[in-house]
Coordinates of C-alpha atoms in Angstrom, one line a residue:
M1 CA -57.8 -37.5 -26.8
R2 CA -55.3 -35.8 -29.0
P3 CA -52.4 -37.7 -30.7
G4 CA -49.9 -34.9 -29.6
W5 CA -51.0 -35.5 -26.0
L6 CA -50.4 -39.2 -26.1
F7 CA -47.0 -38.6 -27.8
R8 CA -46.0 -36.2 -25.2
W9 CA -47.3 -37.6 -22.0
L10 CA -47.3 -41.4 -22.8
F11 CA -45.1 -42.5 -25.6
K12 CA -42.1 -40.2 -24.6
P13 CA -42.0 -41.2 -20.9
L14 CA -42.3 -44.9 -22.0
L15 CA -39.3 -44.5 -24.3
F16 CA -37.3 -42.6 -21.5
V17 CA -37.8 -45.5 -19.3
A18 CA -37.0 -48.2 -21.9
C19 CA -33.8 -46.3 -22.7
L20 CA -32.8 -46.5 -19.1
L21 CA -33.4 -50.3 -18.9
P22 CA -29.9 -51.5 -20.0
F23 CA -28.4 -49.4 -17.2
A24 CA -31.0 -50.6 -14.6
L25 CA -30.2 -54.1 -15.6
L26 CA -26.3 -53.4 -15.1
V27 CA -27.2 -52.0 -11.5
R28 CA -29.4 -55.0 -10.7
G29 CA -26.6 -57.4 -12.0
A30 CA -24.0 -55.4 -9.8
V31 CA -26.2 -55.5 -6.8
L32 CA -27.0 -59.3 -7.1
D33 CA -23.3 -60.0 -8.2
D34 CA -24.6 -61.5 -11.5
L35 CA -22.4 -59.8 -14.1
G36 CA -20.6 -62.8 -15.2
P37 CA -16.9 -64.0 -14.6
N38 CA -15.5 -60.5 -15.5
P39 CA -18.0 -57.8 -14.1
L40 CA -15.6 -54.9 -15.3
E41 CA -15.4 -56.0 -18.7
T42 CA -19.3 -56.7 -18.8
V43 CA -20.2 -53.2 -17.7
T44 CA -17.6 -51.6 -20.0
H45 CA -18.7 -53.5 -23.0
V46 CA -22.6 -53.0 -22.4
T47 CA -22.2 -49.3 -21.8
G48 CA -20.1 -48.8 -24.9
D49 CA -22.5 -50.9 -27.0
W50 CA -25.5 -48.9 -25.9
A51 CA -23.7 -45.5 -26.5
L52 CA -23.1 -46.5 -30.2
R53 CA -26.6 -47.9 -30.5
F54 CA -28.2 -44.9 -29.3
L55 CA -26.0 -42.7 -31.4
L56 CA -27.0 -44.8 -34.6
I57 CA -30.8 -44.8 -33.7
T58 CA -30.4 -40.9 -33.3
L59 CA -29.0 -40.6 -36.8
A60 CA -31.7 -42.9 -38.2
M61 CA -34.5 -40.5 -37.1
T62 CA -34.1 -38.2 -40.1
P63 CA -34.3 -41.0 -42.8
L64 CA -37.1 -42.4 -40.8
R65 CA -39.1 -39.1 -41.0
R66 CA -38.5 -39.1 -44.8
L67 CA -39.5 -42.8 -45.0
L68 CA -42.7 -42.3 -43.1
G69 CA -43.6 -38.8 -44.0
Q70 CA -44.2 -38.0 -40.3
A71 CA -42.4 -35.5 -38.1
W72 CA -42.6 -37.3 -34.9
P73 CA -39.1 -39.1 -35.4
L74 CA -37.4 -35.6 -35.2
R75 CA -39.0 -35.0 -31.8
L76 CA -37.2 -38.1 -30.4
R77 CA -33.8 -37.1 -31.6
R78 CA -32.8 -35.1 -28.5
L79 CA -33.9 -37.7 -26.2
L80 CA -32.1 -40.4 -27.9
G81 CA -28.9 -38.3 -28.5
L82 CA -28.8 -37.5 -24.8
Y83 CA -29.1 -41.3 -23.9
A84 CA -26.1 -41.8 -26.2
F85 CA -24.1 -39.2 -24.4
F86 CA -25.3 -40.7 -21.1
Y87 CA -24.1 -44.3 -21.9
A88 CA -20.8 -42.8 -23.4
T89 CA -20.0 -40.8 -20.3
V90 CA -20.9 -44.0 -18.1
H91 CA -18.6 -46.0 -20.2
L92 CA -15.8 -43.4 -19.8
L93 CA -16.4 -43.2 -15.9
I94 CA -16.1 -47.0 -15.7
W95 CA -12.7 -46.7 -17.4
T96 CA -11.5 -43.6 -15.3
V97 CA -12.9 -44.9 -12.1
L98 CA -13.1 -48.7 -11.9
D99 CA -10.3 -49.8 -14.5
Q100 CA -7.8 -46.9 -14.0
E101 CA -8.8 -46.2 -10.3
L102 CA -8.3 -42.4 -11.1
R103 CA -4.6 -42.6 -11.7
W104 CA -4.4 -39.5 -14.2
T105 CA -0.8 -40.2 -15.2
S106 CA -1.6 -43.7 -16.2
M107 CA -4.7 -42.6 -18.0
W108 CA -3.1 -40.0 -20.1
E109 CA -0.3 -42.5 -20.9
D110 CA -3.1 -44.9 -22.0
I111 CA -4.9 -42.2 -24.2
A112 CA -1.5 -41.4 -25.8
K113 CA -0.2 -44.9 -26.4
R114 CA -3.3 -47.0 -27.2
P115 CA -4.9 -45.8 -30.3
Y116 CA -8.3 -47.4 -29.6
V117 CA -8.4 -45.4 -26.1
T118 CA -7.4 -42.1 -28.1
V119 CA -10.0 -42.8 -30.7
G120 CA -12.8 -43.4 -28.0
F121 CA -11.7 -40.3 -25.8
T122 CA -11.6 -38.2 -29.0
A123 CA -15.3 -39.4 -29.7
W124 CA -16.5 -38.6 -26.3
L125 CA -15.0 -35.1 -26.3
L126 CA -16.7 -34.4 -29.7
L127 CA -20.1 -35.5 -28.2
V128 CA -19.9 -33.1 -25.0
P129 CA -20.6 -29.8 -27.1
L130 CA -23.5 -31.7 -28.9
A131 CA -25.0 -32.5 -25.5
L132 CA -24.4 -29.1 -24.0
T133 CA -26.1 -27.4 -27.1
S134 CA -29.1 -29.8 -27.4
T135 CA -31.7 -27.4 -25.8
R136 CA -33.9 -25.3 -27.8
A137 CA -32.5 -22.3 -26.1
A138 CA -29.1 -23.2 -27.6
M139 CA -30.6 -23.8 -31.0
R140 CA -32.0 -20.5 -31.1
R141 CA -28.9 -18.7 -29.8
L142 CA -26.6 -20.5 -32.3
G143 CA -28.7 -20.2 -35.3
R144 CA -27.2 -21.6 -38.4
R145 CA -24.0 -22.5 -36.4
W146 CA -26.1 -25.0 -34.3
A147 CA -26.5 -27.3 -37.4
R148 CA -22.9 -26.9 -38.5
L149 CA -21.8 -27.9 -35.0
H150 CA -24.1 -30.8 -34.7
R151 CA -22.7 -32.3 -38.1
L152 CA -19.9 -33.4 -35.7
V153 CA -22.2 -36.4 -34.8
Y154 CA -21.0 -38.1 -38.0
P155 CA -17.3 -38.1 -37.5
M156 CA -17.9 -38.8 -34.0
A157 CA -20.0 -41.8 -34.8
A158 CA -17.3 -43.0 -37.2
L159 CA -14.8 -42.7 -34.3
G160 CA -17.1 -44.7 -32.2
V161 CA -17.3 -47.5 -34.6
L162 CA -13.5 -47.3 -35.3
H163 CA -13.0 -47.6 -31.3
F164 CA -15.0 -50.6 -31.0
W165 CA -13.4 -52.1 -34.0
W166 CA -9.8 -51.5 -32.8
L167 CA -10.9 -52.9 -29.4
V168 CA -12.0 -56.3 -30.3
K169 CA -9.4 -58.9 -31.0
A170 CA -10.9 -61.3 -33.4
D171 CA -14.6 -61.1 -33.7
W172 CA -15.3 -58.0 -35.9
L173 CA -18.9 -59.0 -36.8
E174 CA -20.6 -56.7 -34.3
P175 CA -18.4 -53.4 -35.1
G176 CA -18.7 -54.4 -38.7
L177 CA -22.5 -54.3 -38.6
Y178 CA -22.3 -51.1 -36.8
G179 CA -20.0 -49.7 -39.5
L180 CA -22.5 -50.9 -42.2
V181 CA -25.4 -49.1 -40.4
L182 CA -23.5 -46.0 -40.2
A183 CA -22.4 -46.0 -43.8
S184 CA -26.1 -46.7 -44.8
L185 CA -27.2 -43.7 -42.8
I186 CA -24.4 -41.4 -44.2
L187 CA -25.3 -42.3 -47.8
S188 CA -29.0 -41.8 -47.1
R189 CA -28.1 -38.3 -45.9
L190 CA -26.1 -37.5 -48.9
D191 CA -28.9 -38.8 -51.2
L192 CA -31.3 -36.5 -49.1
R193 CA -29.1 -33.6 -49.8
S194 CA -28.5 -34.2 -53.5
R195 CA -32.4 -34.4 -53.8
F196 CA -32.7 -31.0 -52.2
V197 CA -30.1 -29.5 -54.4
R198 CA -31.7 -30.8 -57.5
Q199 CA -35.3 -29.5 -56.3
L200 CA -33.7 -26.1 -55.7
S201 CA -32.2 -26.2 -59.2
R202 CA -35.5 -26.9 -60.7
E203 CA -37.3 -24.2 -58.9
S204 CA -34.7 -21.7 -59.9
P205 CA -35.8 -19.2 -62.5
G206 CA -32.7 -19.4 -64.4

């Protein structure tokens, strides 16, 4: 049995199901009325957490490829990135439908007045074009512009961490850890680029 077959037809479907598990557990908790004393706060927190986690895991795929010397981490980026978009969208829908009850005037006032809402909404807006252009067809059509567009993921992730940091009242440990992970991933990326430039300089005839 070829390793490529196992990856495509076994590992990726298993990963797809595993990524859906946090959402399934929330649905189960809602059905069984087992989401704690404040169900709205629970579902808002859990979906926001997983949006940020999947985003950071997506960003980790390139350094992981370099570390392992294998190409398979890059083949998971699209799936993981789309799950980041899925959880971020559910997070937004919970706020708009359950928290704000579709009161559009109240929502726009909230976005304008509360900085963490503004930052979170901006992060989601930046994620939309990345999700819409995640297909191979969009990659071919956009060419080099695709890579430039998808660099938005870094400021978007920074806004996501800032949104979480601003939201918590006192316990900054969790958003602080996300911030450290993001900073490490960005530094890793910068190091990768500087190595690439040095290699090009050495290979240049003069």
